[in-house]
Amino acid sequence: MHALCCRYIKDKMEAEDVLVIAFTKILDRIDQYKSEGSFEGWVRKVMVNESLSYLRRHKNMYLETDIEVVDQEPNYDRLENQLEALDLLKLISELPSGYRVVFNLYAIDGYSHKEIGEQLGINESTSKSQLSRARSLLQKRLLELDEFGSKKSKENDI
Amino acid sequence: MNKIDRFFREKLYDLVLEPGSGAWVKLDANLSKKNKSLVWFRAAAVFFVIGLLIASIVWLQSGEENPQLAEQLKSELSPNLSSETKFNEDSISQSKNAVKRNSISIAKKTTRPRITPQIIEEPEVEPLSLEAPSNETVALVTSKEKPIVIEYTLESIFPQKKEAPIVAEEKKNGLQKALEFAREAKNSDSPLGGLRHAKDDLFALNFKKDKQKNQ
């Protein structure tokens, strides 16, 4: 769950604070859990909601910048061997807050654009545009890392 | 699903990161803080409920006492016992006569309302008056040799009544009493007034005698 909070909140200490608050709420409201879904899913939902409310309070959610579209795609199989989970977490944390949140919600936690719109109080179209910009940024960074990795492997071969 | 999405999801969805030790300390502090506030809240609620209960019990008791008193008074002053009350009034009038004989003046307005509840409250008086009413009246009417019997019955009724005028008289003491005494002396109602007249007459007589001697 700490990793989940770290995906949404850039600063590790802040993420830890959110984790503590969310856990306190979970322990307080454990009787509210209805055994309809999995307990882990319920805990995840509480964590996500707490992270979002933290971001809302700090009002650093939405930062729209024009990002150039990346046509080229990195080699994911190669990257999977090169990059650890923590490296990917670092890539996500470097994203602007608004992109990071939408990407986390949609790509990793499986929310739909409608749900994201309801959660964040934005339009579905805004959610979609934020997601595409997040993807472009991440793709660009992954390409850079892929190129850096391939160069390094070539040097090692020589 | 988008390739980049899947790539990140596969790597990050089940990622486990251990929080620092400080997080557990914070969590513990948060929970204990909440527990403490909960304990205080519950204690306050309990005290509030106890207070409410006590207040309601006191209120109910006071509410019950007043109607009981009123009912008692009503029932005892009801027409069923009108003969008793009449007899009591008779005994009161008798007692008034006795009191007048002892030169104690009691205003009617003040005594009447006070006497009736006292007689009702003291059940000892009622049996006495009920047991031998005829004997007492006969004793009063036929022979004046036994006024002591009547005085005995009055003692139980009037100790407080006697106190009231005495207190009133005591209150009059001081300047008012002196003024009254002076007024009486001036109007020659008191024995001192008579002495003063006698003194004046004596002085006038002496003055005449002196005048006659001088002539």
Tab-separated table of C-alpha atoms in Angstrom:
chain	number	residue	atom	x	y	z
A	1	MET	CA	0.000	0.000	0.000
A	2	HIS	CA	2.938	2.269	0.583
A	3	ALA	CA	3.892	1.722	-3.064
A	4	LEU	CA	0.372	2.690	-4.089
A	5	CYS	CA	0.603	5.951	-2.175
A	6	CYS	CA	4.049	6.584	-3.658
A	7	ARG	CA	2.610	6.239	-7.149
A	8	TYR	CA	0.159	9.045	-6.496
A	9	ILE	CA	2.219	11.296	-4.280
A	10	LYS	CA	5.654	12.332	-5.412
A	11	ASP	CA	7.232	12.980	-2.047
A	12	LYS	CA	7.925	9.773	-0.112
A	13	MET	CA	7.365	11.322	3.294
A	14	GLU	CA	4.059	12.807	2.230
A	15	ALA	CA	3.075	9.441	0.803
A	16	GLU	CA	3.900	7.852	4.134
A	17	ASP	CA	1.720	10.382	5.969
A	18	VAL	CA	-1.148	9.599	3.630
A	19	LEU	CA	-0.571	5.893	4.236
A	20	VAL	CA	-0.838	6.419	8.007
A	21	ILE	CA	-4.015	8.495	7.687
A	22	ALA	CA	-5.561	5.933	5.359
A	23	PHE	CA	-4.692	3.069	7.687
A	24	THR	CA	-6.182	4.921	10.638
A	25	LYS	CA	-9.384	5.375	8.669
A	26	ILE	CA	-9.409	1.733	7.648
A	27	LEU	CA	-9.080	0.616	11.274
A	28	ASP	CA	-11.778	3.062	12.350
A	29	ARG	CA	-14.205	2.069	9.642
A	30	ILE	CA	-13.456	-1.609	9.386
A	31	ASP	CA	-17.104	-2.302	10.259
A	32	GLN	CA	-18.135	-0.467	7.092
A	33	TYR	CA	-16.468	-3.125	4.936
A	34	LYS	CA	-19.129	-5.205	3.243
A	35	SER	CA	-17.864	-8.554	2.115
A	36	GLU	CA	-19.033	-7.973	-1.436
A	37	GLY	CA	-15.577	-7.534	-2.953
A	38	SER	CA	-12.150	-8.516	-1.757
A	39	PHE	CA	-10.784	-6.903	1.369
A	40	GLU	CA	-7.627	-5.929	-0.491
A	41	GLY	CA	-9.707	-4.161	-3.115
A	42	TRP	CA	-11.521	-2.202	-0.400
A	43	VAL	CA	-8.234	-1.242	1.238
A	44	ARG	CA	-6.825	-0.171	-2.126
A	45	LYS	CA	-9.867	1.965	-2.777
A	46	VAL	CA	-9.502	3.698	0.587
A	47	MET	CA	-5.820	4.321	-0.134
A	48	VAL	CA	-6.560	5.782	-3.565
A	49	ASN	CA	-9.314	8.006	-2.183
A	50	GLU	CA	-7.076	9.265	0.595
A	51	SER	CA	-4.263	9.988	-1.860
A	52	LEU	CA	-6.641	11.889	-4.116
A	53	SER	CA	-8.081	13.904	-1.273
A	54	TYR	CA	-4.544	14.781	-0.202
A	55	LEU	CA	-3.745	15.979	-3.720
A	56	ARG	CA	-7.007	17.942	-3.839
A	57	ARG	CA	-6.159	19.644	-0.561
A	58	HIS	CA	-2.774	20.661	-1.880
A	59	LYS	CA	-4.211	21.737	-5.234
A	60	ASN	CA	-1.289	20.608	-7.285
A	61	MET	CA	-3.268	18.204	-9.414
A	62	TYR	CA	-3.578	19.666	-12.848
A	63	LEU	CA	-0.725	20.961	-14.889
A	64	GLU	CA	-1.394	20.952	-18.574
A	65	THR	CA	1.584	21.443	-20.804
A	66	ASP	CA	1.840	20.875	-24.485
A	67	ILE	CA	3.759	17.750	-25.078
A	68	GLU	CA	4.976	16.644	-28.464
A	69	VAL	CA	3.555	13.360	-29.665
A	70	VAL	CA	6.036	10.481	-29.668
A	71	ASP	CA	5.594	8.250	-32.672
A	72	GLN	CA	8.377	5.798	-31.905
A	73	GLU	CA	7.791	3.056	-29.346
A	74	PRO	CA	10.464	1.617	-27.032
A	75	ASN	CA	11.315	-2.061	-26.888
A	76	TYR	CA	9.312	-3.179	-23.846
A	77	ASP	CA	10.811	-6.669	-23.695
A	78	ARG	CA	14.271	-5.245	-23.422
A	79	LEU	CA	13.155	-2.605	-20.936
A	80	GLU	CA	11.527	-5.222	-18.754
A	81	ASN	CA	14.885	-6.833	-18.207
A	82	GLN	CA	16.682	-3.540	-17.759
A	83	LEU	CA	14.271	-1.691	-15.471
A	84	GLU	CA	13.174	-2.628	-12.023
A	85	ALA	CA	9.822	-1.722	-10.535
A	86	LEU	CA	11.418	1.046	-8.496
A	87	ASP	CA	12.780	2.636	-11.680
A	88	LEU	CA	9.267	2.701	-13.115
A	89	LEU	CA	7.964	4.147	-9.890
A	90	LYS	CA	10.544	6.891	-10.194
A	91	LEU	CA	9.418	7.587	-13.774
A	92	ILE	CA	5.824	7.935	-12.617
A	93	SER	CA	6.731	10.176	-9.710
A	94	GLU	CA	8.489	12.527	-12.125
A	95	LEU	CA	5.263	13.109	-14.035
A	96	PRO	CA	3.248	16.261	-13.376
A	97	SER	CA	0.671	15.648	-10.701
A	98	GLY	CA	-2.414	15.639	-12.911
A	99	TYR	CA	-0.924	13.229	-15.413
A	100	ARG	CA	0.405	10.990	-12.708
A	101	VAL	CA	-2.969	10.675	-11.017
A	102	VAL	CA	-4.902	9.917	-14.168
A	103	PHE	CA	-2.276	7.454	-15.393
A	104	ASN	CA	-2.243	5.656	-12.047
A	105	LEU	CA	-6.018	5.500	-11.881
A	106	TYR	CA	-6.548	4.362	-15.434
A	107	ALA	CA	-3.499	2.304	-16.359
A	108	ILE	CA	-2.611	0.642	-13.061
A	109	ASP	CA	-5.641	0.704	-10.785
A	110	GLY	CA	-8.158	0.046	-13.530
A	111	TYR	CA	-10.565	2.985	-13.169
A	112	SER	CA	-12.610	4.041	-16.192
A	113	HIS	CA	-12.548	7.614	-17.486
A	114	LYS	CA	-16.062	8.080	-16.138
A	115	GLU	CA	-14.984	7.022	-12.653
A	116	ILE	CA	-11.900	9.198	-12.864
A	117	GLY	CA	-14.065	12.142	-13.906
A	118	GLU	CA	-16.339	11.549	-10.890
A	119	GLN	CA	-13.426	11.092	-8.505
A	120	LEU	CA	-11.529	14.165	-9.621
A	121	GLY	CA	-14.469	16.318	-10.590
A	122	ILE	CA	-13.327	16.692	-14.185
A	123	ASN	CA	-14.763	15.819	-17.592
A	124	GLU	CA	-14.089	12.472	-19.189
A	125	SER	CA	-12.408	14.262	-22.093
A	126	THR	CA	-10.051	15.993	-19.664
A	127	SER	CA	-9.210	12.635	-18.160
A	128	LYS	CA	-8.490	11.197	-21.591
A	129	SER	CA	-6.258	14.094	-22.614
A	130	GLN	CA	-4.359	13.893	-19.313
A	131	LEU	CA	-3.854	10.186	-19.843
A	132	SER	CA	-2.553	10.564	-23.393
A	133	ARG	CA	-0.140	13.272	-22.275
A	134	ALA	CA	1.051	11.084	-19.432
A	135	ARG	CA	1.597	8.208	-21.819
A	136	SER	CA	3.562	10.433	-24.206
A	137	LEU	CA	5.810	11.658	-21.433
A	138	LEU	CA	6.440	8.173	-20.118
A	139	GLN	CA	7.042	6.838	-23.611
A	140	LYS	CA	9.591	9.547	-24.227
A	141	ARG	CA	11.398	8.770	-21.004
A	142	LEU	CA	11.311	5.022	-21.717
A	143	LEU	CA	12.791	5.605	-25.184
A	144	GLU	CA	15.600	7.612	-23.664
A	145	LEU	CA	16.270	4.847	-21.180
A	146	ASP	CA	16.058	2.219	-23.915
A	147	GLU	CA	18.555	4.095	-26.067
A	148	PHE	CA	20.829	4.608	-23.072
A	149	GLY	CA	20.595	0.906	-22.237
A	150	SER	CA	21.259	-0.256	-25.794
A	151	LYS	CA	24.276	2.037	-26.058
A	152	LYS	CA	25.612	0.700	-22.787
A	153	SER	CA	25.172	-2.907	-23.905
A	154	LYS	CA	26.930	-2.159	-27.186
A	155	GLU	CA	29.869	-0.638	-25.309
A	156	ASN	CA	30.017	-3.735	-23.113
A	157	ASP	CA	30.025	-5.969	-26.230
A	158	ILE	CA	32.942	-4.027	-27.740
B	1	MET	CA	-4.868	-2.437	-23.320
B	2	ASN	CA	-2.137	-0.040	-24.275
B	3	LYS	CA	1.357	-1.529	-24.209
B	4	ILE	CA	2.785	1.131	-21.939
B	5	ASP	CA	-0.142	0.736	-19.554
B	6	ARG	CA	0.340	-3.020	-19.361
B	7	PHE	CA	4.096	-2.593	-18.897
B	8	PHE	CA	3.629	-0.323	-15.897
B	9	ARG	CA	0.733	-2.323	-14.471
B	10	GLU	CA	2.607	-5.623	-14.510
B	11	LYS	CA	5.571	-4.089	-12.741
B	12	LEU	CA	3.837	-1.819	-10.257
B	13	TYR	CA	0.447	-3.292	-9.309
B	14	ASP	CA	1.833	-5.799	-6.829
B	15	LEU	CA	4.846	-3.811	-5.765
B	16	VAL	CA	5.467	-3.912	-2.024
B	17	LEU	CA	7.306	-1.120	-0.274
B	18	GLU	CA	7.956	-1.203	3.437
B	19	PRO	CA	7.196	2.108	5.113
B	20	GLY	CA	9.680	3.538	7.585
B	21	SER	CA	9.461	2.694	11.288
B	22	GLY	CA	8.158	6.196	11.943
B	23	ALA	CA	4.940	5.333	10.127
B	24	TRP	CA	3.981	2.696	12.701
B	25	VAL	CA	4.746	5.085	15.550
B	26	LYS	CA	2.508	7.690	13.920
B	27	LEU	CA	-0.228	5.142	13.358
B	28	ASP	CA	-0.040	4.022	16.974
B	29	ALA	CA	-0.169	7.622	18.187
B	30	ASN	CA	-3.163	8.335	15.973
B	31	LEU	CA	-5.039	5.316	17.236
B	32	SER	CA	-4.303	5.972	20.921
B	33	LYS	CA	-5.297	9.605	20.455
B	34	LYS	CA	-8.595	8.563	18.937
B	35	ASN	CA	-9.152	6.026	21.700
B	36	LYS	CA	-8.520	8.661	24.358
B	37	SER	CA	-10.936	11.090	22.761
B	38	LEU	CA	-13.473	8.274	22.466
B	39	VAL	CA	-13.088	7.431	26.150
B	40	TRP	CA	-13.582	11.077	27.119
B	41	PHE	CA	-16.573	11.382	24.850
B	42	ARG	CA	-18.147	8.267	26.328
B	43	ALA	CA	-17.460	9.429	29.889
B	44	ALA	CA	-19.014	12.807	29.128
B	45	ALA	CA	-22.030	11.104	27.591
B	46	VAL	CA	-22.435	8.870	30.659
B	47	PHE	CA	-22.230	11.844	33.042
B	48	PHE	CA	-24.727	13.744	30.934
B	49	VAL	CA	-27.186	10.861	30.981
B	50	ILE	CA	-26.771	10.418	34.753
B	51	GLY	CA	-27.356	14.129	35.262
B	52	LEU	CA	-30.457	14.017	33.120
B	53	LEU	CA	-31.778	11.027	35.068
B	54	ILE	CA	-31.200	12.715	38.427
B	55	ALA	CA	-32.808	15.932	37.227
B	56	SER	CA	-35.807	14.082	35.839
B	57	ILE	CA	-36.212	12.046	39.053
B	58	VAL	CA	-36.063	15.193	41.189
B	59	TRP	CA	-38.492	16.930	38.884
B	60	LEU	CA	-40.899	14.002	38.924
B	61	GLN	CA	-40.738	13.733	42.700
B	62	SER	CA	-41.445	17.437	43.154
B	63	GLY	CA	-44.259	17.125	40.633
B	64	GLU	CA	-45.733	14.206	42.538
B	65	GLU	CA	-45.440	15.841	45.957
B	66	ASN	CA	-47.398	18.955	45.057
B	67	PRO	CA	-50.438	17.161	43.647
B	68	GLN	CA	-50.441	14.866	46.677
B	69	LEU	CA	-50.497	17.811	49.019
B	70	ALA	CA	-53.209	19.444	47.005
B	71	GLU	CA	-55.228	16.231	46.984
B	72	GLN	CA	-54.737	15.785	50.702
B	73	LEU	CA	-55.891	19.293	51.371
B	74	LYS	CA	-58.830	18.896	49.041
B	75	SER	CA	-59.889	15.561	50.517
B	76	GLU	CA	-59.579	16.793	54.057
B	77	LEU	CA	-61.410	19.995	53.298
B	78	SER	CA	-64.039	18.158	51.264
B	79	PRO	CA	-67.753	18.130	52.199
B	80	ASN	CA	-67.408	14.635	53.679
B	81	LEU	CA	-65.576	16.112	56.573
B	82	SER	CA	-67.456	19.375	56.696
B	83	SER	CA	-68.821	18.488	60.121
B	84	GLU	CA	-65.293	18.136	61.402
B	85	THR	CA	-64.252	21.412	59.985
B	86	LYS	CA	-67.303	23.081	61.383
B	87	PHE	CA	-66.499	21.617	64.725
B	88	ASN	CA	-62.956	22.818	64.332
B	89	GLU	CA	-64.235	26.279	63.604
B	90	ASP	CA	-66.349	26.085	66.688
B	91	SER	CA	-63.392	25.028	68.707
B	92	ILE	CA	-61.435	27.870	67.191
B	93	SER	CA	-64.056	30.383	68.161
B	94	GLN	CA	-64.038	28.919	71.646
B	95	SER	CA	-60.340	29.199	71.772
B	96	LYS	CA	-60.574	32.778	70.602
B	97	ASN	CA	-62.810	33.551	73.517
B	98	ALA	CA	-60.341	31.923	75.819
B	99	VAL	CA	-57.536	33.886	74.336
B	100	LYS	CA	-59.472	37.110	74.692
B	101	ARG	CA	-59.959	36.269	78.298
B	102	ASN	CA	-56.220	36.070	78.645
B	103	SER	CA	-56.023	39.544	77.043
B	104	ILE	CA	-54.232	38.406	73.893
B	105	SER	CA	-55.603	40.023	70.796
B	106	ILE	CA	-55.517	38.003	67.562
B	107	ALA	CA	-56.714	39.388	64.269
B	108	LYS	CA	-59.378	37.212	62.652
B	109	LYS	CA	-58.057	37.591	59.153
B	110	THR	CA	-54.654	36.274	60.036
B	111	THR	CA	-55.710	33.407	62.273
B	112	ARG	CA	-58.399	31.755	60.153
B	113	PRO	CA	-56.394	30.601	57.190
B	114	ARG	CA	-53.558	29.502	59.430
B	115	ILE	CA	-55.590	27.548	61.877
B	116	THR	CA	-57.372	25.232	59.492
B	117	PRO	CA	-54.313	23.624	57.903
B	118	GLN	CA	-52.711	23.170	61.299
B	119	ILE	CA	-55.651	21.306	62.601
B	120	ILE	CA	-55.593	19.121	59.526
B	121	GLU	CA	-51.904	18.449	59.803
B	122	GLU	CA	-52.119	17.480	63.436
B	123	PRO	CA	-54.262	14.405	63.654
B	124	GLU	CA	-53.924	14.352	67.426
B	125	VAL	CA	-56.219	17.318	67.764
B	126	GLU	CA	-58.977	15.894	65.619
B	127	PRO	CA	-59.591	12.716	67.615
B	128	LEU	CA	-59.686	14.764	70.764
B	129	SER	CA	-62.278	17.067	69.339
B	130	LEU	CA	-64.175	14.185	67.758
B	131	GLU	CA	-64.173	11.914	70.767
B	132	ALA	CA	-65.995	14.103	73.190
B	133	PRO	CA	-67.336	17.140	71.514
B	134	SER	CA	-70.608	17.066	73.348
B	135	ASN	CA	-68.938	16.807	76.735
B	136	GLU	CA	-66.798	19.823	76.090
B	137	THR	CA	-69.646	21.944	74.827
B	138	VAL	CA	-71.754	20.896	77.756
B	139	ALA	CA	-68.944	21.770	80.048
B	140	LEU	CA	-68.692	25.160	78.458
B	141	VAL	CA	-72.369	25.898	78.470
B	142	THR	CA	-73.451	24.377	81.736
B	143	SER	CA	-70.611	25.122	84.043
B	144	LYS	CA	-67.794	27.608	83.949
B	145	GLU	CA	-65.946	25.730	86.633
B	146	LYS	CA	-63.777	23.757	84.198
B	147	PRO	CA	-62.219	26.200	81.769
B	148	ILE	CA	-58.927	24.333	82.158
B	149	VAL	CA	-60.198	21.588	79.872
B	150	ILE	CA	-60.806	24.053	77.111
B	151	GLU	CA	-57.444	25.631	77.568
B	152	TYR	CA	-55.811	22.227	77.252
B	153	THR	CA	-57.315	21.683	73.818
B	154	LEU	CA	-56.264	25.134	72.737
B	155	GLU	CA	-52.656	24.645	73.697
B	156	SER	CA	-52.193	22.118	70.936
B	157	ILE	CA	-53.753	24.478	68.386
B	158	PHE	CA	-52.397	27.871	69.203
B	159	PRO	CA	-48.808	27.788	70.245
B	160	GLN	CA	-47.800	29.211	66.927
B	161	LYS	CA	-50.690	31.644	66.785
B	162	LYS	CA	-49.669	33.100	70.092
B	163	GLU	CA	-46.157	33.537	68.917
B	164	ALA	CA	-47.150	35.612	65.946
B	165	PRO	CA	-48.754	38.515	67.845
B	166	ILE	CA	-46.008	38.399	70.435
B	167	VAL	CA	-43.508	38.725	67.701
B	168	ALA	CA	-45.551	41.560	66.277
B	169	GLU	CA	-45.546	43.222	69.649
B	170	GLU	CA	-41.851	42.660	69.959
B	171	LYS	CA	-41.435	44.269	66.619
B	172	LYS	CA	-43.308	47.280	67.893
B	173	ASN	CA	-40.816	47.677	70.669
B	174	GLY	CA	-38.424	50.520	70.553
B	175	LEU	CA	-39.267	53.857	69.047
B	176	GLN	CA	-42.862	52.952	68.154
B	177	LYS	CA	-43.563	51.791	71.705
B	178	ALA	CA	-42.071	54.950	73.114
B	179	LEU	CA	-44.162	57.058	70.768
B	180	GLU	CA	-47.315	55.174	71.669
B	181	PHE	CA	-46.526	55.570	75.354
B	182	ALA	CA	-45.918	59.296	74.897
B	183	ARG	CA	-49.172	59.654	72.974
B	184	GLU	CA	-51.081	57.835	75.680
B	185	ALA	CA	-49.435	59.929	78.335
B	186	LYS	CA	-50.396	63.073	76.447
B	187	ASN	CA	-53.992	61.967	76.080
B	188	SER	CA	-53.941	61.005	79.759
B	189	ASP	CA	-55.147	57.498	79.043
B	190	SER	CA	-52.339	55.914	80.990
B	191	PRO	CA	-51.832	56.093	84.768
B	192	LEU	CA	-48.898	58.431	84.173
B	193	GLY	CA	-51.272	60.902	82.532
B	194	GLY	CA	-53.369	60.928	85.670
B	195	LEU	CA	-50.277	61.591	87.758
B	196	ARG	CA	-49.377	64.447	85.481
B	197	HIS	CA	-52.808	65.994	85.953
B	198	ALA	CA	-52.464	65.575	89.694
B	199	LYS	CA	-49.069	67.258	89.549
B	200	ASP	CA	-50.490	70.176	87.562
B	201	ASP	CA	-53.327	70.590	90.006
B	202	LEU	CA	-50.900	70.569	92.926
B	203	PHE	CA	-48.704	73.166	91.298
B	204	ALA	CA	-51.719	75.365	90.560
B	205	LEU	CA	-52.901	75.076	94.150
B	206	ASN	CA	-49.473	75.975	95.509
B	207	PHE	CA	-49.273	78.904	93.120
B	208	LYS	CA	-52.674	80.180	94.396
B	209	LYS	CA	-51.550	79.775	98.010
B	210	ASP	CA	-48.341	81.749	97.368
B	211	LYS	CA	-50.285	84.464	95.599
B	212	GLN	CA	-52.736	84.747	98.488
B	213	LYS	CA	-49.844	84.961	100.992
B	214	ASN	CA	-48.164	87.717	99.002
B	215	GLN	CA	-51.352	89.716	98.854
